PDB file of C-alpha atoms and ligand atoms in Angstrom:
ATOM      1  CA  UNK A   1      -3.410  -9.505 -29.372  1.00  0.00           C
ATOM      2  CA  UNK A   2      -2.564  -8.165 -25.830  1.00  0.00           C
ATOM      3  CA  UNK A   3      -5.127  -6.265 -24.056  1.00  0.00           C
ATOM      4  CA  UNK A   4      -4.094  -3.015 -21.400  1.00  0.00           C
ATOM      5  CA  UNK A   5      -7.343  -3.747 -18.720  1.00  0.00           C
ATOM      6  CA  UNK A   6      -6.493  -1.189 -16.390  1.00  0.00           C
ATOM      7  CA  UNK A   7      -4.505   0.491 -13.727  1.00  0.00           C
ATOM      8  CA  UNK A   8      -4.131   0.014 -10.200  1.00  0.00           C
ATOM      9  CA  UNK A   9      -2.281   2.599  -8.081  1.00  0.00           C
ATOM     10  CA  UNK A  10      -1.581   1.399  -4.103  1.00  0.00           C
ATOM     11  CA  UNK A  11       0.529   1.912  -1.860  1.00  0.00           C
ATOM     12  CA  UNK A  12       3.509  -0.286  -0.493  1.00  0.00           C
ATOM     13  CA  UNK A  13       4.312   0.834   3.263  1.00  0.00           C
ATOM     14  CA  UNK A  14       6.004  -2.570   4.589  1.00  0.00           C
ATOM     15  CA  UNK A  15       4.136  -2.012   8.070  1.00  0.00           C
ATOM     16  CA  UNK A  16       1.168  -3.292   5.596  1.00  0.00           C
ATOM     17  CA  UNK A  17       3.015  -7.007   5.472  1.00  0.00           C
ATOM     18  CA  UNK A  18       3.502  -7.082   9.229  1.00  0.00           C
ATOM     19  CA  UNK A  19      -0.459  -6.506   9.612  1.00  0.00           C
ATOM     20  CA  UNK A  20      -1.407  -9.060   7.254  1.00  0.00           C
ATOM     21  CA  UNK A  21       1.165 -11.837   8.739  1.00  0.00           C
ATOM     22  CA  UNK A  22      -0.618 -10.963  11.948  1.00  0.00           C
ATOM     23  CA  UNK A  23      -4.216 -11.304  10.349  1.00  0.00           C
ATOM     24  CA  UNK A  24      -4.878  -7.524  11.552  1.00  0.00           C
ATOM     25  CA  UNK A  25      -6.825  -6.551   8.260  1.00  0.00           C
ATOM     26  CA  UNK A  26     -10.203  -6.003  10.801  1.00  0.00           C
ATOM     27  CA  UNK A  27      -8.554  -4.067  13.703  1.00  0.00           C
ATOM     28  CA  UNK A  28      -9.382  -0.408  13.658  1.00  0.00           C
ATOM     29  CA  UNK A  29      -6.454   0.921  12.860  1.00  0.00           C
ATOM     30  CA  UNK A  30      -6.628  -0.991   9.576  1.00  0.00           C
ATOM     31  CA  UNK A  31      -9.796  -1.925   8.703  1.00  0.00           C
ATOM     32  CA  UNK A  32     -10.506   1.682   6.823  1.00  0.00           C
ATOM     33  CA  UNK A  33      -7.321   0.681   4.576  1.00  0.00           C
ATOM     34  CA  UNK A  34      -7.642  -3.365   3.808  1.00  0.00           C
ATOM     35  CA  UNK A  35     -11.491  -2.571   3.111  1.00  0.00           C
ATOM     36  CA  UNK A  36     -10.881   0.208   0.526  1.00  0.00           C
ATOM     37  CA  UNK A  37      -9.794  -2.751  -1.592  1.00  0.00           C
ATOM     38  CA  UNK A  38     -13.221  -5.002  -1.279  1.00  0.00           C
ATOM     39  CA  UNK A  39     -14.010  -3.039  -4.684  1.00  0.00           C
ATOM     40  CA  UNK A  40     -10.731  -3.767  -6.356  1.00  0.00           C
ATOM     41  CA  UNK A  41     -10.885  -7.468  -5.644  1.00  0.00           C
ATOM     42  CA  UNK A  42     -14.087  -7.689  -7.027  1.00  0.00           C
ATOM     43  CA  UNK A  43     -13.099  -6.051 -10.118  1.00  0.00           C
ATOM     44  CA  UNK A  44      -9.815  -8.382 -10.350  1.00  0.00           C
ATOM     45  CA  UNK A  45     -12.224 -11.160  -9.893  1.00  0.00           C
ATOM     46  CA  UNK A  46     -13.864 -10.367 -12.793  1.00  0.00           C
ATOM     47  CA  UNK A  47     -11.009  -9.357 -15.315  1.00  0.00           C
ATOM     48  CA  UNK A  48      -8.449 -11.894 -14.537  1.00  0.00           C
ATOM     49  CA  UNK A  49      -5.648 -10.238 -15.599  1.00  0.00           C
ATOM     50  CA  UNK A  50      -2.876 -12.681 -16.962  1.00  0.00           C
ATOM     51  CA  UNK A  51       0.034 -10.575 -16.241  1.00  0.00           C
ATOM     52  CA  UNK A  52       0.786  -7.587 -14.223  1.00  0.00           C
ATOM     53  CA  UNK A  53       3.258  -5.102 -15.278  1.00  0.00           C
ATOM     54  CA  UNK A  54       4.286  -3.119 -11.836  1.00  0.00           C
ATOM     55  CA  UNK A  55       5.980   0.040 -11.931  1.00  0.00           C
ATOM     56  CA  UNK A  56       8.074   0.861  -8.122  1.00  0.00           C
ATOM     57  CA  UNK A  57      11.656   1.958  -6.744  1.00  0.00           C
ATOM     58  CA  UNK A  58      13.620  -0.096  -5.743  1.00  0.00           C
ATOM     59  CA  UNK A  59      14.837   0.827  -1.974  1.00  0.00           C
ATOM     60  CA  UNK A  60      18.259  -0.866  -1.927  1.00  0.00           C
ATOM     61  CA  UNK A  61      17.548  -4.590  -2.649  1.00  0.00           C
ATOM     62  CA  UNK A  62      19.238  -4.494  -6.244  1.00  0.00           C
ATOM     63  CA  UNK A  63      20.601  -1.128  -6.718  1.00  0.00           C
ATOM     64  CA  UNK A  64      22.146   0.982  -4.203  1.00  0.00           C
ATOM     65  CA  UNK A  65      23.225   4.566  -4.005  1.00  0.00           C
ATOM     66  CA  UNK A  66      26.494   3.448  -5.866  1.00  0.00           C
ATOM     67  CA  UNK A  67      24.476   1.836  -9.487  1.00  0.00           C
ATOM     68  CA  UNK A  68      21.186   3.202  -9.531  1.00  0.00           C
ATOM     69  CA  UNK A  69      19.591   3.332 -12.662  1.00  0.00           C
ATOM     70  CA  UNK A  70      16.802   5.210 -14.048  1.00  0.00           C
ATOM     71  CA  UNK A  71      14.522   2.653 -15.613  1.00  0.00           C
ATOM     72  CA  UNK A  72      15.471  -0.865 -15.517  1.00  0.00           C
ATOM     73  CA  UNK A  73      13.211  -3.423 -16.573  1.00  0.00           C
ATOM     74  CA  UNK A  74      13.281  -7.105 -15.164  1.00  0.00           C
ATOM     75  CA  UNK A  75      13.419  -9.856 -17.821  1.00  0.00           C
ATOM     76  CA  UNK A  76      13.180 -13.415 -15.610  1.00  0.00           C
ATOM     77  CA  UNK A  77      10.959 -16.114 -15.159  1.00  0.00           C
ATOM     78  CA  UNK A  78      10.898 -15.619 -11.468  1.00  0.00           C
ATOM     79  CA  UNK A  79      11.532 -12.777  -8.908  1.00  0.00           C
ATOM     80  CA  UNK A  80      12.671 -13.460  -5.337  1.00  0.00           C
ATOM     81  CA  UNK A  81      12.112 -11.099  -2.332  1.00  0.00           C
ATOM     82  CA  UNK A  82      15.051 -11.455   0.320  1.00  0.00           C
ATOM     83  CA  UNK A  83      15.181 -10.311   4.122  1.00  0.00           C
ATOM     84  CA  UNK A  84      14.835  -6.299   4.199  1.00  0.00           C
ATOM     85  CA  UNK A  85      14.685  -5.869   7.712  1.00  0.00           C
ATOM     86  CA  UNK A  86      11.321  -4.212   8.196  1.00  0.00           C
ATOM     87  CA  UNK A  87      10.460  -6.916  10.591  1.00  0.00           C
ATOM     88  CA  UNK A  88       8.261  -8.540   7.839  1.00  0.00           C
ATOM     89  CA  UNK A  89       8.157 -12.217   6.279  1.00  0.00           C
ATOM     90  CA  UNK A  90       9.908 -12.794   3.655  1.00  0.00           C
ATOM     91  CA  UNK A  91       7.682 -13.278   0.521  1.00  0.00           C
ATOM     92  CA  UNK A  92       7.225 -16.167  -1.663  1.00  0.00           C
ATOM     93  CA  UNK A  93       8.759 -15.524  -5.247  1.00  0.00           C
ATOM     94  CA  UNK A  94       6.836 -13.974  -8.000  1.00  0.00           C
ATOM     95  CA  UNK A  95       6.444 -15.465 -11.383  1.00  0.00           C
ATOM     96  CA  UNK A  96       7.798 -13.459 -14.202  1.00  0.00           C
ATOM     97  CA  UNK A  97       6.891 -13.765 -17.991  1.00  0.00           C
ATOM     98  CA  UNK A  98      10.064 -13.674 -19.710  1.00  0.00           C
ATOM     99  CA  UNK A  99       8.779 -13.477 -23.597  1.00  0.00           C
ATOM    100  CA  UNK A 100       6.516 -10.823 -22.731  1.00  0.00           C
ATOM    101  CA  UNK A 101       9.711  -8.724 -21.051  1.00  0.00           C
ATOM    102  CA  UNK A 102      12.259  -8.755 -23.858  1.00  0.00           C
ATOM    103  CA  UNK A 103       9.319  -7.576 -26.101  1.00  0.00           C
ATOM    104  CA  UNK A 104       8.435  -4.736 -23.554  1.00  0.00           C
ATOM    105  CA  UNK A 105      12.426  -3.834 -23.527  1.00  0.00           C
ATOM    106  CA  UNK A 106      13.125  -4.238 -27.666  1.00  0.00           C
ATOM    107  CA  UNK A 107      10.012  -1.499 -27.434  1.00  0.00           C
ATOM    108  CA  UNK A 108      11.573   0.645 -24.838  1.00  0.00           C
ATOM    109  CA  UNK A 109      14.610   0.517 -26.867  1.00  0.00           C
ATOM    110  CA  UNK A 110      13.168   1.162 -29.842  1.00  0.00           C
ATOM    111  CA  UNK A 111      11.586   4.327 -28.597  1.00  0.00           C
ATOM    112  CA  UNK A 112      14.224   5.876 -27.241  1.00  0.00           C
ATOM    113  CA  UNK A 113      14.324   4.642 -23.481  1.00  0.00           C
ATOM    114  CA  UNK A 114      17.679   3.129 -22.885  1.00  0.00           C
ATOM    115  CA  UNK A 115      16.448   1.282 -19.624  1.00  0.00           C
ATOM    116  CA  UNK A 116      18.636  -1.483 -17.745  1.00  0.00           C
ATOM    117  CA  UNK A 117      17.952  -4.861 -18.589  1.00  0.00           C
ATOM    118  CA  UNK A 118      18.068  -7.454 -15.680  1.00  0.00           C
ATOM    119  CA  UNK A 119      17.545 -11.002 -16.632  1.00  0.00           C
ATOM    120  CA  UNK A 120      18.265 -11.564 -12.434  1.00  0.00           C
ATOM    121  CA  UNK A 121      16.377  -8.758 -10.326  1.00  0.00           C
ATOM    122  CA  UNK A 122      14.615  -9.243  -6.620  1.00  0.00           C
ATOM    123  CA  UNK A 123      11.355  -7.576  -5.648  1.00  0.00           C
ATOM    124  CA  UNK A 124      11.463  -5.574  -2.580  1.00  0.00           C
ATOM    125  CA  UNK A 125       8.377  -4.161  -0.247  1.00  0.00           C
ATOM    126  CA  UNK A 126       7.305  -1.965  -2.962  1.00  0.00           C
ATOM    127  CA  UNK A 127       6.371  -5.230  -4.947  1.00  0.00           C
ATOM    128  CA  UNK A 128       5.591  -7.823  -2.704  1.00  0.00           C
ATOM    129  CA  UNK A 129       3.067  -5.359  -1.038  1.00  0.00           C
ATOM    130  CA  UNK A 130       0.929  -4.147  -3.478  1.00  0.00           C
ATOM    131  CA  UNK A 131       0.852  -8.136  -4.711  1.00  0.00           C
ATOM    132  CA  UNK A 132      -0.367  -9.733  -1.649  1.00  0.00           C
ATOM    133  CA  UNK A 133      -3.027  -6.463  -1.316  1.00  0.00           C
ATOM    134  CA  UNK A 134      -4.570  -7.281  -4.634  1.00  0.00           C
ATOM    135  CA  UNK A 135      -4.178 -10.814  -4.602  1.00  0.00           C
ATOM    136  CA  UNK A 136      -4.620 -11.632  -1.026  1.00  0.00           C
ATOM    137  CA  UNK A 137      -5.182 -15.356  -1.620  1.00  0.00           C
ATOM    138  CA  UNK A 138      -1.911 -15.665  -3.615  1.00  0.00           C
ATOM    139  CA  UNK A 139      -2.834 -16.409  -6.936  1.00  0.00           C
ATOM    140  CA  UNK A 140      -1.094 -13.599  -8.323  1.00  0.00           C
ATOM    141  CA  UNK A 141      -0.568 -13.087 -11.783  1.00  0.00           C
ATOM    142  CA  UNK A 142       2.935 -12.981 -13.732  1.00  0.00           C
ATOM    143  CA  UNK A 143       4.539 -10.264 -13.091  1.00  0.00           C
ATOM    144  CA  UNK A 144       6.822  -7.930 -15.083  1.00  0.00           C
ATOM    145  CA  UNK A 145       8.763  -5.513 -12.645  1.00  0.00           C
ATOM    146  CA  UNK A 146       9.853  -1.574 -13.893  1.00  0.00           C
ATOM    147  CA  UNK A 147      12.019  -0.041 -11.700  1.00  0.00           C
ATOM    148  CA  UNK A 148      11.719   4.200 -11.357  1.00  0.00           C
ATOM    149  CA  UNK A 149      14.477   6.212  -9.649  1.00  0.00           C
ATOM    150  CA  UNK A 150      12.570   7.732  -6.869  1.00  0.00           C
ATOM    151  CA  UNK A 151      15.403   7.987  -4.267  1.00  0.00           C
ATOM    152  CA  UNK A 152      18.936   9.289  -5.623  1.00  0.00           C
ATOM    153  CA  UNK A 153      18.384  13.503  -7.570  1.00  0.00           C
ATOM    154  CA  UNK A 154      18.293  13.924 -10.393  1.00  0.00           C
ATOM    155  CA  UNK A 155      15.047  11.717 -10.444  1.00  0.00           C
ATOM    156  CA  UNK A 156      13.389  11.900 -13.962  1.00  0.00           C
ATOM    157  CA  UNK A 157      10.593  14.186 -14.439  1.00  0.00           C
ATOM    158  CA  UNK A 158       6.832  13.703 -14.006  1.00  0.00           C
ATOM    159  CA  UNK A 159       6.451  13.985 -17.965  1.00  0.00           C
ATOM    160  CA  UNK A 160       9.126  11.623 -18.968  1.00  0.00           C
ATOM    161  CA  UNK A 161       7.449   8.842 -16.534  1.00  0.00           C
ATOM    162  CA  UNK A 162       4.090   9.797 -18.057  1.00  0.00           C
ATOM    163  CA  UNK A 163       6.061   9.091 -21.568  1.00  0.00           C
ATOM    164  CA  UNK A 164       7.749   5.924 -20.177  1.00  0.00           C
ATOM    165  CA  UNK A 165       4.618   4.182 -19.507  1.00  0.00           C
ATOM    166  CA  UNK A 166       3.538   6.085 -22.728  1.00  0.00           C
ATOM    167  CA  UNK A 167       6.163   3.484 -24.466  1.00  0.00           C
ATOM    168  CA  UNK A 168       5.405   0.720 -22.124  1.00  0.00           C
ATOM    169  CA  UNK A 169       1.624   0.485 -23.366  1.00  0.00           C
ATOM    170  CA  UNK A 170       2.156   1.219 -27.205  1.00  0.00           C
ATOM    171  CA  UNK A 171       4.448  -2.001 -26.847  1.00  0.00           C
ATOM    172  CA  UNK A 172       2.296  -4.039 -24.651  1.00  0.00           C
ATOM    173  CA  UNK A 173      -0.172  -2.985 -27.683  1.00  0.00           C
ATOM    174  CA  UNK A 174       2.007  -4.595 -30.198  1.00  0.00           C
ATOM    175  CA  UNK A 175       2.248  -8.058 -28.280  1.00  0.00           C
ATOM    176  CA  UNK A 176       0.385 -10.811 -30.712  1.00  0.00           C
ATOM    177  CA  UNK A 177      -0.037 -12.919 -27.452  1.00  0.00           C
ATOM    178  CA  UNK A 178      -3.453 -12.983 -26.280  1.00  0.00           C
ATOM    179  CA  UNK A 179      -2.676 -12.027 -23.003  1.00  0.00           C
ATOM    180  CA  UNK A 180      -5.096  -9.365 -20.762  1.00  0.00           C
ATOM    181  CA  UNK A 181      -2.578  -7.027 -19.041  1.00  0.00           C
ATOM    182  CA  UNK A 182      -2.450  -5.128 -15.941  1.00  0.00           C
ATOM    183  CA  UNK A 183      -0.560  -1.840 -15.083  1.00  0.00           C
ATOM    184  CA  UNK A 184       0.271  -1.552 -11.125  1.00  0.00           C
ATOM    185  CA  UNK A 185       1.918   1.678  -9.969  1.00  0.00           C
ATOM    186  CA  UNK A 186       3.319   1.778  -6.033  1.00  0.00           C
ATOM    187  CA  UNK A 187       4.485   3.937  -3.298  1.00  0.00           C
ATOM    188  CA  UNK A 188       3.283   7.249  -2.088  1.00  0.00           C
ATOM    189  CA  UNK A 189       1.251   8.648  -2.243  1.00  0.00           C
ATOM    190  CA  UNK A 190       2.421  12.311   0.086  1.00  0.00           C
ATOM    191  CA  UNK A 191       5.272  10.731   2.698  1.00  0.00           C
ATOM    192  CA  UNK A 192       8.144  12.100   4.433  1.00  0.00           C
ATOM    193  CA  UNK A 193      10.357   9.521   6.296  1.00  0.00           C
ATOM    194  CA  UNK A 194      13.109  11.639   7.179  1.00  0.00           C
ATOM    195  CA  UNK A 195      14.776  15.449   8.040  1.00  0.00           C
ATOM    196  CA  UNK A 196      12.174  18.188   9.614  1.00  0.00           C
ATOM    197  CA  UNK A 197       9.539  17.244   7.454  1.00  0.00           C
ATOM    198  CA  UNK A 198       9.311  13.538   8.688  1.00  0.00           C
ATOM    199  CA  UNK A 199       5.110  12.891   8.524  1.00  0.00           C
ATOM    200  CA  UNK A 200       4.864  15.155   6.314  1.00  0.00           C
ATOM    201  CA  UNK A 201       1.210  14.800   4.472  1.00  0.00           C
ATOM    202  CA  UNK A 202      -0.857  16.630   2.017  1.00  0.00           C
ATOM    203  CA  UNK A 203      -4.140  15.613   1.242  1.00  0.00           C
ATOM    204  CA  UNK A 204      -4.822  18.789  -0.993  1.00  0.00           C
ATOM    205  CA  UNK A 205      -2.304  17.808  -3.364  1.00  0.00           C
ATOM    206  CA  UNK A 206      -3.107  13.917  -3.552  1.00  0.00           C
ATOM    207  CA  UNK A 207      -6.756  14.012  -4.516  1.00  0.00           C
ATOM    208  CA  UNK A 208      -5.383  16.760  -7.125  1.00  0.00           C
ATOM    209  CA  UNK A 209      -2.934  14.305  -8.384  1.00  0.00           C
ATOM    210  CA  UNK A 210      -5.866  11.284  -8.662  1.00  0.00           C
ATOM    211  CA  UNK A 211      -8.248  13.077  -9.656  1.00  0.00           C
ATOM    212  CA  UNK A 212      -5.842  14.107 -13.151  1.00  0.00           C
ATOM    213  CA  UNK A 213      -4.893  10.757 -13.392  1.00  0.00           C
ATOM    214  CA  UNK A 214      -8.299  10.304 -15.068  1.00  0.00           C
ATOM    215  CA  UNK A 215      -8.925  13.446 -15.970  1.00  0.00           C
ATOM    216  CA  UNK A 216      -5.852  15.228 -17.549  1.00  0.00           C
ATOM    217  CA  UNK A 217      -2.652  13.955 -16.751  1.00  0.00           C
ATOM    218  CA  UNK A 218      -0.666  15.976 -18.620  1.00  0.00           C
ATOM    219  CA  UNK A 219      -1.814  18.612 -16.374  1.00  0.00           C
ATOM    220  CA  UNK A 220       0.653  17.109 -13.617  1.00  0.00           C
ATOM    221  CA  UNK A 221       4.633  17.349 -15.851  1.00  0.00           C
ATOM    222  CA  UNK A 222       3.690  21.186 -14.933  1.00  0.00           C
ATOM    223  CA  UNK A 223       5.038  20.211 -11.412  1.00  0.00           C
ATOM    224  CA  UNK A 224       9.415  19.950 -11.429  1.00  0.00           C
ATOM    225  CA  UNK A 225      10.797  17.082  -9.210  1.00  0.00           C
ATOM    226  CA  UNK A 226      11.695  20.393  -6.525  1.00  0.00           C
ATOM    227  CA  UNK A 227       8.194  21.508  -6.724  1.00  0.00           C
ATOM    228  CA  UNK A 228       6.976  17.516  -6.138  1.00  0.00           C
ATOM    229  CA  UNK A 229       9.514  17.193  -3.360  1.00  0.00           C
ATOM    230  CA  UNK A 230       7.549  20.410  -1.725  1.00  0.00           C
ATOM    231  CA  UNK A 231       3.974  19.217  -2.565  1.00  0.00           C
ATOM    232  CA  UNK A 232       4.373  15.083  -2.024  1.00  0.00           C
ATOM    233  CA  UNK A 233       7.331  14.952   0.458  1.00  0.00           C
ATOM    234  CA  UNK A 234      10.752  13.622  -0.307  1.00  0.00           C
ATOM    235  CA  UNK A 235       9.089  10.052  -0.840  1.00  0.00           C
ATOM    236  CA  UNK A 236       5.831  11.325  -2.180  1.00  0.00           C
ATOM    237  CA  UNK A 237       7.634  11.490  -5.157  1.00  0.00           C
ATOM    238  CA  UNK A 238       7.082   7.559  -5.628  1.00  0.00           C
ATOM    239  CA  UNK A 239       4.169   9.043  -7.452  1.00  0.00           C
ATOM    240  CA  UNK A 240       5.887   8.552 -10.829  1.00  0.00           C
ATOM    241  CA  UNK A 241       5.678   5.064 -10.677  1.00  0.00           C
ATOM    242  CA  UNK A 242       1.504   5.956 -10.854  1.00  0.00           C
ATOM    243  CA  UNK A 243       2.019   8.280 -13.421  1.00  0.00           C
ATOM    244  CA  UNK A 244       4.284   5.646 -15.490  1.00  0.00           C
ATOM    245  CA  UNK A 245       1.207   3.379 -15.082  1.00  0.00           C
ATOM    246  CA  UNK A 246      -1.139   5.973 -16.111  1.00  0.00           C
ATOM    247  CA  UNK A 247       0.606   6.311 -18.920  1.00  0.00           C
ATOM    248  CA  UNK A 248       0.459   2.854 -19.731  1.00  0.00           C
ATOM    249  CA  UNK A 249      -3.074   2.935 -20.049  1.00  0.00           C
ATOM    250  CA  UNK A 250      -3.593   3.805 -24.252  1.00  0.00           C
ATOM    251  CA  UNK A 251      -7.043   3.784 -24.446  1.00  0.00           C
ATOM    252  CA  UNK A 252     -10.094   5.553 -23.051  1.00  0.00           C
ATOM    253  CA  UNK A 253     -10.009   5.775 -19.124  1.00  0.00           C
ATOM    254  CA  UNK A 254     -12.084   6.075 -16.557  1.00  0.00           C
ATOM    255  CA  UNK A 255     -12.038   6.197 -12.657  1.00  0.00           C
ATOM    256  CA  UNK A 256     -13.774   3.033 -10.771  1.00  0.00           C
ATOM    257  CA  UNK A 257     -12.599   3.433  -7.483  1.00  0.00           C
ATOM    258  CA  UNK A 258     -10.690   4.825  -4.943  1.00  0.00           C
ATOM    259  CA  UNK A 259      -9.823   4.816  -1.105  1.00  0.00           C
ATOM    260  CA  UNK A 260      -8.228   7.342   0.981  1.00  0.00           C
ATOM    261  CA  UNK A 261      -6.776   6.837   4.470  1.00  0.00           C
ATOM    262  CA  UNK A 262      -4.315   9.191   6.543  1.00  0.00           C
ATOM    263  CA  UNK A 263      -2.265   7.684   7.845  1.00  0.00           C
ATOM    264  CA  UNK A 264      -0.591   4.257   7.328  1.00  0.00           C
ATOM    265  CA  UNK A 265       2.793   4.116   9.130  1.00  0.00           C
ATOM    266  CA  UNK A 266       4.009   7.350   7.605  1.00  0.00           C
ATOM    267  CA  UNK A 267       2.444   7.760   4.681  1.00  0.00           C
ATOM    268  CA  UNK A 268      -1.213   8.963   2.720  1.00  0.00           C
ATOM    269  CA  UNK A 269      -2.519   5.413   2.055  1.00  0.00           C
ATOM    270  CA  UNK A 270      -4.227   5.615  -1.306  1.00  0.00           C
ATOM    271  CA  UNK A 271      -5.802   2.743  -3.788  1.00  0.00           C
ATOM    272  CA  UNK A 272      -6.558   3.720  -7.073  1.00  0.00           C
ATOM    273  CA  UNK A 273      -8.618   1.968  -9.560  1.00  0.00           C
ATOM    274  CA  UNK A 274      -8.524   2.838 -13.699  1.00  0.00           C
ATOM    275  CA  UNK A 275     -10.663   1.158 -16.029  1.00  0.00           C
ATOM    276  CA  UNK A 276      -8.764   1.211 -19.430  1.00  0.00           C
ATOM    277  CA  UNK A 277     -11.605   0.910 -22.789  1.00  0.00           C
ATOM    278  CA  UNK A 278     -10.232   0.545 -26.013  1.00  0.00           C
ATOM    279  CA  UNK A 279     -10.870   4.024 -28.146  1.00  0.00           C
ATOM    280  CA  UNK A 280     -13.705   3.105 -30.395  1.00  0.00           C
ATOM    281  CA  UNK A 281     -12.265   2.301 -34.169  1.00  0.00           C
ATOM    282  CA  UNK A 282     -13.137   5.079 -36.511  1.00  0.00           C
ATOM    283  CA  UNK A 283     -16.005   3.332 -39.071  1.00  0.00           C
ATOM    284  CA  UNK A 284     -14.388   3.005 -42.521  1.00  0.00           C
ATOM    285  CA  UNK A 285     -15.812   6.013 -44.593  1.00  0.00           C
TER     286      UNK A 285
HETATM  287  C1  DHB B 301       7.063   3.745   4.559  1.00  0.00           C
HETATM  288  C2  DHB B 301       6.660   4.180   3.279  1.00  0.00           C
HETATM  289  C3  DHB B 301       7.374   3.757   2.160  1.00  0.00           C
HETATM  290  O1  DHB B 301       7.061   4.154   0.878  1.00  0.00           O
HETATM  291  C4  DHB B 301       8.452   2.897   2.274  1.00  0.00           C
HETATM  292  O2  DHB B 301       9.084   2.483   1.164  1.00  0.00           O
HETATM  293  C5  DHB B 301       8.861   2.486   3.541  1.00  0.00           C
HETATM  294  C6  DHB B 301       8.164   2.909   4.680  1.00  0.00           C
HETATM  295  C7  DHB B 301       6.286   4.154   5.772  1.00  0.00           C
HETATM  296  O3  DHB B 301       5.426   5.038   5.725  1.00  0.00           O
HETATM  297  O4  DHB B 301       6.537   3.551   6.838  1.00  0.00           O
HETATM  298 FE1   FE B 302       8.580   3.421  -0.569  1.00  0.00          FE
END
């Protein structure tokens, strides 16, 4: 039987690859970030997760303002990164598990998500980042890549992503494979790249947002996409790919660690780390 672990929330600023190609992880300007994840290594160390099932946007690589879909789920044996002029190396690919995909899909399907299917798909920044941050020697897991619509309105809401991931872990919960799982959730978390608000940062509404994510999440589909746009920024709103993953997590869960550094690049740098327990079986009366 498949096994959820946990859930990791980073973020995926590209800047981040440019630093790492240049070895800068100790300067000062990025030590406070690349050391908030010491903890997470540790942890990853420890679990050896078998596959990782990340939840981003995609920011142009396969789908552009033309075909954008909601949800589309990737269902290859390998993902490539290409060129996306940030300045930053191209990554090697990413191993995908294939099996594990089509069962993830028939699930989605099955409960009433009519995501895209893509048997080709490419990773962009908001991938290849958040790998080579929690596996920084490159032994990085399978992956199995979710694509959210964070860029082009309407966006779906905060609830149906908590319900999407919802889905995503009650099929990774039916998976007879004895595999241990992962949930990854990138971007944000409050940015503002463009328009008067460019910088734009709140700090308030971020540790509200992780400190739900254990607590109540629910608490957070009170917010409408407007009303995120507002709080987060007009690219904070990459926040429901960590609510997807949150809501991946089916069993009991419980905060292990976090960092929180203003800024990177543009953006409200923030790792989070979710343990995820099985719920303790009911004894047979
Ligand atoms: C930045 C943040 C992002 O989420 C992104 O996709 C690209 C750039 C930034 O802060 O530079
Ligand atoms: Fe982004």
């Amino acid at each position: 039987m498949a096994r959820i672990i946990g859930g990791i929330g980073t973020t995926h600023v590209p800047s981040i690859g440019k630093a790492i190609a240049e070895k800068k992880q100790n300067d000062p300007y990025w030590k406070p970030f690349f050391s908030g994840f010491n903890a997470v290594h540790k942890w990853l160390a420890h679990e050896q997760p078998d596959v990782a099932v990340v939840f981003s946007n995609d920011h142009g690589l396969n789908f552009f303002l033309d075909k954008l879909p909601t949800f589309a789920v990737g269902a290859a044996n390998e993902y490539r990164n290409e060129d996306e002029g940030w300045g930053i190396p191209v990554s090697k690919t990413a191993k995908g598990d294939a099996a594990l995909s089509w069962h993830l899909i028939e699930g989605l399907v099955n409960d009433g998500f009519d995501i895209t299917m893509c048997q080709e798909m490419l990773v962009d920044h908001a991938v290849t980042i958040p790998l080579n941050l929690l596996w920084p020697r490159g032994d990085w897991p399978a992956i199995v890549p979710v694509t959210i619509n964070t860029v082009q309105h309407p966006l779906p809401s905060i609830a149906r992503c908590l319900e999407l991931g919802r889905a995503v872990g009650r099929a990774i919960m039916s998976y007879q494979e004895d595999v241990k799982v992962l949930m990854v959730g990138t971007g944000g978390l409050s940015h503002q790249l463009d328009g008067t608000r460019a910088g734009f940062i709140n700090k308030d509404f971020d540790t509200l947002c992780m400190d739900q994510l254990s607590g109540d999440p629910e608490v957070l589909t009170r917010y409408t996409i407007p009303t995120l746009v507002e709080l987060a920024g007009a690219q904070g709103v990459e926040f429901l790919n960590w609510m997807a993953m949150r809501g991946a997590l089916t069993g009991t869960v419980s905060e292990l660690h976090r960092n929180y550094h203003i800024p990177i690049s543009n953006t409200a740098a923030a790792t989070l780390l979710l343990e995820n327990r099985p719920r303790a079986q009911r004894k047979a009366a």
